[in-house]
CSV table of C-alpha atoms in Angstrom, one decimal:
chain,number,residue,atom,x,y,z
A,112,ASP,CA,-16.9,9.7,-80.0
A,113,GLY,CA,-14.3,7.3,-78.7
A,114,GLY,CA,-13.4,7.4,-75.1
A,115,ILE,CA,-13.5,5.9,-71.7
A,116,THR,CA,-16.6,5.9,-69.6
A,117,GLN,CA,-16.5,5.4,-65.8
A,118,SER,CA,-19.5,5.0,-63.6
A,119,PRO,CA,-20.8,6.0,-61.2
A,120,LYS,CA,-19.1,9.4,-60.9
A,121,TYR,CA,-19.9,9.6,-57.2
A,122,LEU,CA,-20.5,6.7,-54.9
A,123,PHE,CA,-21.1,6.4,-51.2
A,124,ARG,CA,-20.6,3.2,-49.3
A,125,LYS,CA,-21.0,2.0,-45.8
A,126,GLU,CA,-18.1,0.3,-44.1
A,127,GLY,CA,-18.0,-3.4,-44.7
A,128,GLN,CA,-19.6,-3.2,-48.1
A,129,ASN,CA,-18.1,-4.2,-51.4
A,130,VAL,CA,-18.5,-1.8,-54.3
A,131,THR,CA,-17.8,-2.2,-58.0
A,132,LEU,CA,-16.7,0.7,-60.3
A,133,SER,CA,-17.3,0.3,-64.0
A,134,CYS,CA,-14.9,1.2,-66.8
A,135,GLU,CA,-15.8,0.8,-70.4
A,136,GLN,CA,-13.7,1.9,-73.4
A,137,ASN,CA,-14.5,2.0,-77.2
A,138,LEU,CA,-11.0,2.9,-78.3
A,139,ASN,CA,-10.1,-0.7,-79.1
A,140,HIS,CA,-7.1,-0.5,-76.7
A,141,ASP,CA,-5.5,-3.7,-75.5
A,142,ALA,CA,-4.3,-2.4,-72.1
A,143,MET,CA,-6.4,-1.0,-69.3
A,144,TYR,CA,-5.4,0.4,-65.9
A,145,TRP,CA,-6.9,1.4,-62.6
A,146,TYR,CA,-5.3,4.1,-60.5
A,147,ARG,CA,-6.1,5.5,-57.1
A,148,GLN,CA,-5.6,9.2,-56.5
A,149,ASP,CA,-5.2,10.8,-53.1
A,150,PRO,CA,-4.4,14.5,-52.5
A,151,GLY,CA,-0.6,15.1,-52.7
A,152,GLN,CA,0.3,11.5,-53.7
A,153,GLY,CA,-0.1,11.5,-57.4
A,154,LEU,CA,-1.5,8.4,-59.1
A,155,ARG,CA,-0.9,4.9,-57.7
A,156,LEU,CA,-1.4,1.8,-59.8
A,157,ILE,CA,-3.9,-0.7,-58.5
A,158,TYR,CA,-4.3,-3.3,-61.3
A,159,TYR,CA,-3.6,-3.4,-65.0
A,160,SER,CA,-4.5,-5.7,-67.8
A,161,GLN,CA,-2.8,-6.1,-71.2
A,162,ILE,CA,-5.0,-8.7,-72.7
A,163,VAL,CA,-8.4,-10.2,-72.1
A,164,ASN,CA,-8.6,-12.8,-69.3
A,165,ASP,CA,-5.3,-11.7,-67.8
A,166,PHE,CA,-4.4,-9.0,-65.3
A,167,GLN,CA,-1.5,-8.1,-63.0
A,168,LYS,CA,-1.3,-6.4,-59.6
A,169,GLY,CA,0.0,-2.9,-59.4
A,170,ASP,CA,1.6,-1.2,-56.5
A,171,ILE,CA,-1.4,-1.1,-54.2
A,172,ALA,CA,-3.6,-4.1,-55.1
A,173,GLU,CA,-4.5,-5.2,-51.6
A,174,GLY,CA,-8.2,-4.9,-50.9
A,175,TYR,CA,-9.1,-4.6,-54.6
A,176,SER,CA,-10.1,-7.1,-57.3
A,177,VAL,CA,-10.6,-6.8,-61.1
A,178,SER,CA,-11.8,-8.9,-64.1
A,179,ARG,CA,-11.2,-8.6,-67.8
A,180,GLU,CA,-13.7,-10.8,-69.5
A,181,LYS,CA,-14.1,-8.4,-72.5
A,182,LYS,CA,-11.6,-6.2,-74.2
A,183,GLU,CA,-13.7,-3.1,-73.7
A,184,SER,CA,-14.5,-3.6,-70.0
A,185,PHE,CA,-12.3,-3.6,-66.8
A,186,PRO,CA,-14.4,-3.3,-63.7
A,187,LEU,CA,-12.8,-2.7,-60.3
A,188,THR,CA,-14.2,-4.0,-57.0
A,189,VAL,CA,-13.3,-2.3,-53.8
A,190,THR,CA,-13.7,-4.9,-51.1
A,191,SER,CA,-14.3,-4.6,-47.4
A,192,ALA,CA,-10.7,-5.6,-46.9
A,193,GLN,CA,-9.5,-2.2,-48.3
A,194,LYS,CA,-8.8,-0.3,-45.1
A,195,ASN,CA,-9.0,3.2,-46.5
A,196,PRO,CA,-11.1,3.2,-49.7
A,197,THR,CA,-12.2,6.8,-49.8
A,198,ALA,CA,-10.4,8.2,-52.8
A,199,PHE,CA,-10.7,9.2,-56.5
A,200,TYR,CA,-10.4,6.3,-58.8
A,201,LEU,CA,-9.2,6.7,-62.4
A,202,CYS,CA,-9.5,4.2,-65.2
A,203,ALA,CA,-7.2,4.5,-68.2
A,204,SER,CA,-6.3,2.6,-71.4
A,205,ARG,CA,-3.7,2.7,-74.1
A,206,ASN,CA,-2.6,0.8,-77.2
A,207,GLN,CA,0.0,-1.9,-77.3
A,208,GLY,CA,2.1,-3.4,-80.0
A,209,GLN,CA,2.4,-1.6,-83.3
A,210,GLY,CA,0.0,1.2,-82.3
A,211,TYR,CA,2.0,2.0,-79.1
A,212,THR,CA,2.5,5.7,-78.4
A,213,GLY,CA,2.9,5.4,-74.6
A,214,GLU,CA,0.0,7.8,-74.0
A,215,LEU,CA,-2.7,6.9,-71.5
A,216,PHE,CA,-6.3,7.9,-72.1
A,217,PHE,CA,-8.3,8.5,-69.0
A,218,GLY,CA,-11.9,8.4,-67.9
A,219,GLU,CA,-13.5,11.1,-65.9
A,220,GLY,CA,-13.0,9.3,-62.6
A,221,SER,CA,-15.2,7.9,-59.8
A,222,ARG,CA,-15.1,9.4,-56.4
A,223,LEU,CA,-15.8,6.9,-53.6
A,224,THR,CA,-16.6,8.0,-50.1
A,225,VAL,CA,-17.0,5.6,-47.2
A,226,LEU,CA,-19.4,6.7,-44.6
B,239,ALA,CA,14.3,2.6,-58.1
B,240,GLN,CA,12.9,5.1,-60.6
B,241,SER,CA,11.2,8.2,-59.3
B,242,VAL,CA,9.7,11.5,-60.4
B,243,THR,CA,10.0,14.6,-58.3
B,244,GLN,CA,7.8,17.7,-58.9
B,245,LEU,CA,9.1,20.7,-57.0
B,246,GLY,CA,6.3,22.6,-55.4
B,247,SER,CA,2.9,21.2,-54.5
B,248,HIS,CA,1.5,24.6,-55.3
B,249,VAL,CA,2.7,27.3,-57.7
B,250,SER,CA,1.1,30.7,-57.9
B,251,VAL,CA,1.6,33.1,-60.9
B,252,SER,CA,-0.1,36.2,-62.0
B,253,GLU,CA,-2.2,36.2,-65.2
B,254,GLY,CA,0.1,37.0,-68.1
B,255,ALA,CA,3.3,35.9,-66.3
B,256,LEU,CA,5.6,33.0,-67.2
B,257,VAL,CA,4.6,29.5,-66.0
B,258,LEU,CA,7.4,27.2,-64.9
B,259,LEU,CA,6.5,23.8,-63.4
B,260,ARG,CA,9.5,21.6,-62.5
B,261,CYS,CA,9.9,17.9,-63.0
B,262,ASN,CA,13.1,15.8,-62.3
B,263,TYR,CA,13.3,12.1,-62.9
B,264,SER,CA,15.7,9.4,-62.1
B,265,SER,CA,16.1,6.8,-64.8
B,266,SER,CA,19.0,4.7,-66.2
B,267,VAL,CA,17.6,4.6,-69.7
B,268,PRO,CA,16.3,7.2,-72.1
B,269,PRO,CA,12.7,7.5,-71.1
B,270,TYR,CA,9.3,8.4,-72.4
B,271,LEU,CA,8.3,11.5,-70.4
B,272,PHE,CA,4.8,13.0,-70.1
B,273,TRP,CA,3.0,16.0,-68.7
B,274,TYR,CA,-0.7,15.6,-68.0
B,275,VAL,CA,-3.2,18.2,-66.8
B,276,GLN,CA,-6.2,17.6,-64.5
B,277,TYR,CA,-9.1,19.9,-63.9
B,278,PRO,CA,-11.1,19.5,-60.7
B,279,ASN,CA,-13.0,16.2,-60.4
B,280,GLN,CA,-12.0,15.2,-63.9
B,281,GLY,CA,-9.6,12.7,-65.5
B,282,LEU,CA,-6.2,13.5,-66.8
B,283,GLN,CA,-5.5,14.9,-70.3
B,284,LEU,CA,-2.2,14.6,-72.1
B,285,LEU,CA,-0.4,18.0,-72.5
B,286,LEU,CA,2.7,16.7,-74.2
B,287,LYS,CA,5.2,13.9,-74.3
B,288,TYR,CA,8.9,13.3,-75.0
B,289,THR,CA,9.8,10.2,-77.0
B,290,SER,CA,13.5,11.0,-77.9
B,291,ALA,CA,12.6,12.7,-81.2
B,292,ALA,CA,13.3,16.2,-80.1
B,293,THR,CA,14.4,17.8,-76.8
B,294,LEU,CA,12.0,20.7,-77.0
B,295,VAL,CA,8.4,19.4,-77.1
B,296,LYS,CA,5.4,21.5,-77.8
B,297,GLY,CA,2.0,20.6,-76.5
B,298,ILE,CA,-1.5,21.8,-76.3
B,299,ASN,CA,-2.7,25.1,-74.9
B,300,GLY,CA,0.7,26.9,-75.5
B,301,PHE,CA,2.7,24.7,-73.2
B,302,GLU,CA,6.1,23.3,-74.0
B,303,ALA,CA,8.8,21.3,-72.1
B,304,GLU,CA,12.5,20.8,-72.6
B,305,PHE,CA,14.2,17.5,-72.0
B,306,LYS,CA,17.6,18.0,-70.4
B,307,LYS,CA,19.4,14.6,-70.0
B,308,SER,CA,22.4,16.1,-68.1
B,309,GLU,CA,20.0,17.6,-65.5
B,310,THR,CA,17.5,14.7,-65.7
B,311,SER,CA,14.8,17.4,-66.0
B,312,PHE,CA,11.6,17.9,-68.0
B,313,HIS,CA,10.3,21.2,-66.9
B,314,LEU,CA,7.0,22.6,-68.2
B,315,THR,CA,6.7,26.2,-69.3
B,316,LYS,CA,4.2,28.6,-70.8
B,317,PRO,CA,5.1,32.2,-71.7
B,318,SER,CA,1.9,33.8,-70.6
B,319,ALA,CA,-0.5,32.3,-68.0
B,320,HIS,CA,-4.2,32.4,-68.5
B,321,MET,CA,-6.9,32.0,-65.9
B,322,SER,CA,-8.0,28.8,-67.7
B,323,ASP,CA,-4.6,27.2,-67.0
B,324,ALA,CA,-5.5,26.8,-63.3
B,325,ALA,CA,-5.4,23.1,-62.7
B,326,GLU,CA,-3.2,20.3,-61.4
B,327,TYR,CA,-0.3,19.2,-63.5
B,328,PHE,CA,1.4,15.8,-63.3
B,329,CYS,CA,4.8,14.7,-64.7
B,330,ALA,CA,5.2,11.0,-65.4
B,331,VAL,CA,8.1,8.8,-66.7
B,332,GLN,CA,7.8,5.4,-68.2
B,333,ARG,CA,9.6,2.5,-66.5
B,334,SER,CA,11.3,-0.3,-68.2
B,335,ASN,CA,8.2,-2.5,-67.8
B,336,TYR,CA,6.2,0.2,-69.7
B,337,GLN,CA,4.3,1.2,-66.6
B,338,LEU,CA,4.3,4.9,-65.6
B,339,ILE,CA,5.7,6.5,-62.5
B,340,TRP,CA,3.9,9.6,-61.5
B,341,GLY,CA,5.0,12.8,-59.7
B,342,ALA,CA,2.9,14.0,-56.8
B,343,GLY,CA,1.4,16.8,-58.9
B,344,THR,CA,1.6,20.6,-58.8
B,345,LYS,CA,-1.4,22.8,-58.5
B,346,LEU,CA,-1.1,25.9,-60.6
B,347,ILE,CA,-2.9,28.9,-59.2
B,348,ILE,CA,-3.4,32.0,-61.4
B,349,LYS,CA,-3.8,35.3,-59.8
B,350,PRO,CA,-5.9,37.9,-61.6
């Protein structure tokens, strides 16, 4: 089945450590997104990529980094510079160009807890 | 700046009663509008979307929403609530740069 796979689902980190969240999609979508979700705040965009080897900062990019070396993969690194990293992280993708429907497809999320 | 407002962080209804979740947006151009549902510790799933084809949009699980341009609203309704509808619901509008702006979400609680 086509879809988006995020791993790990739960992750614990000590303060000062970097951690990388994986996101892989087999939907052949051009665009991929990382969102952060905190209770009562909806979804906030961290980074997005519309094509391989290119990505743009979203609304809350500070303390995060990404790469897009392959169309199907868009890993997110939460660095030690992120002051409040405990959150639920969601990866999403969607088609661009002629296949554009506007709809985002989401992974199941990764919950990061800083101890 | 464009924004999305969902009225009520929590809405409680009895099983079998009407569900009404409110969403108002601010936008200077006709938008794409979406409703997504999220079950605990899961990703979001599309319920329905408005893309200017019809003002009344039907979605999955018996939900529908009506786009009212004069009221800048896109409220989500379901005639009869079921226990399985308990979840968090998010309204989103597409910006001119194709990115989505999200409402803060409304948790729907179903009372037996």
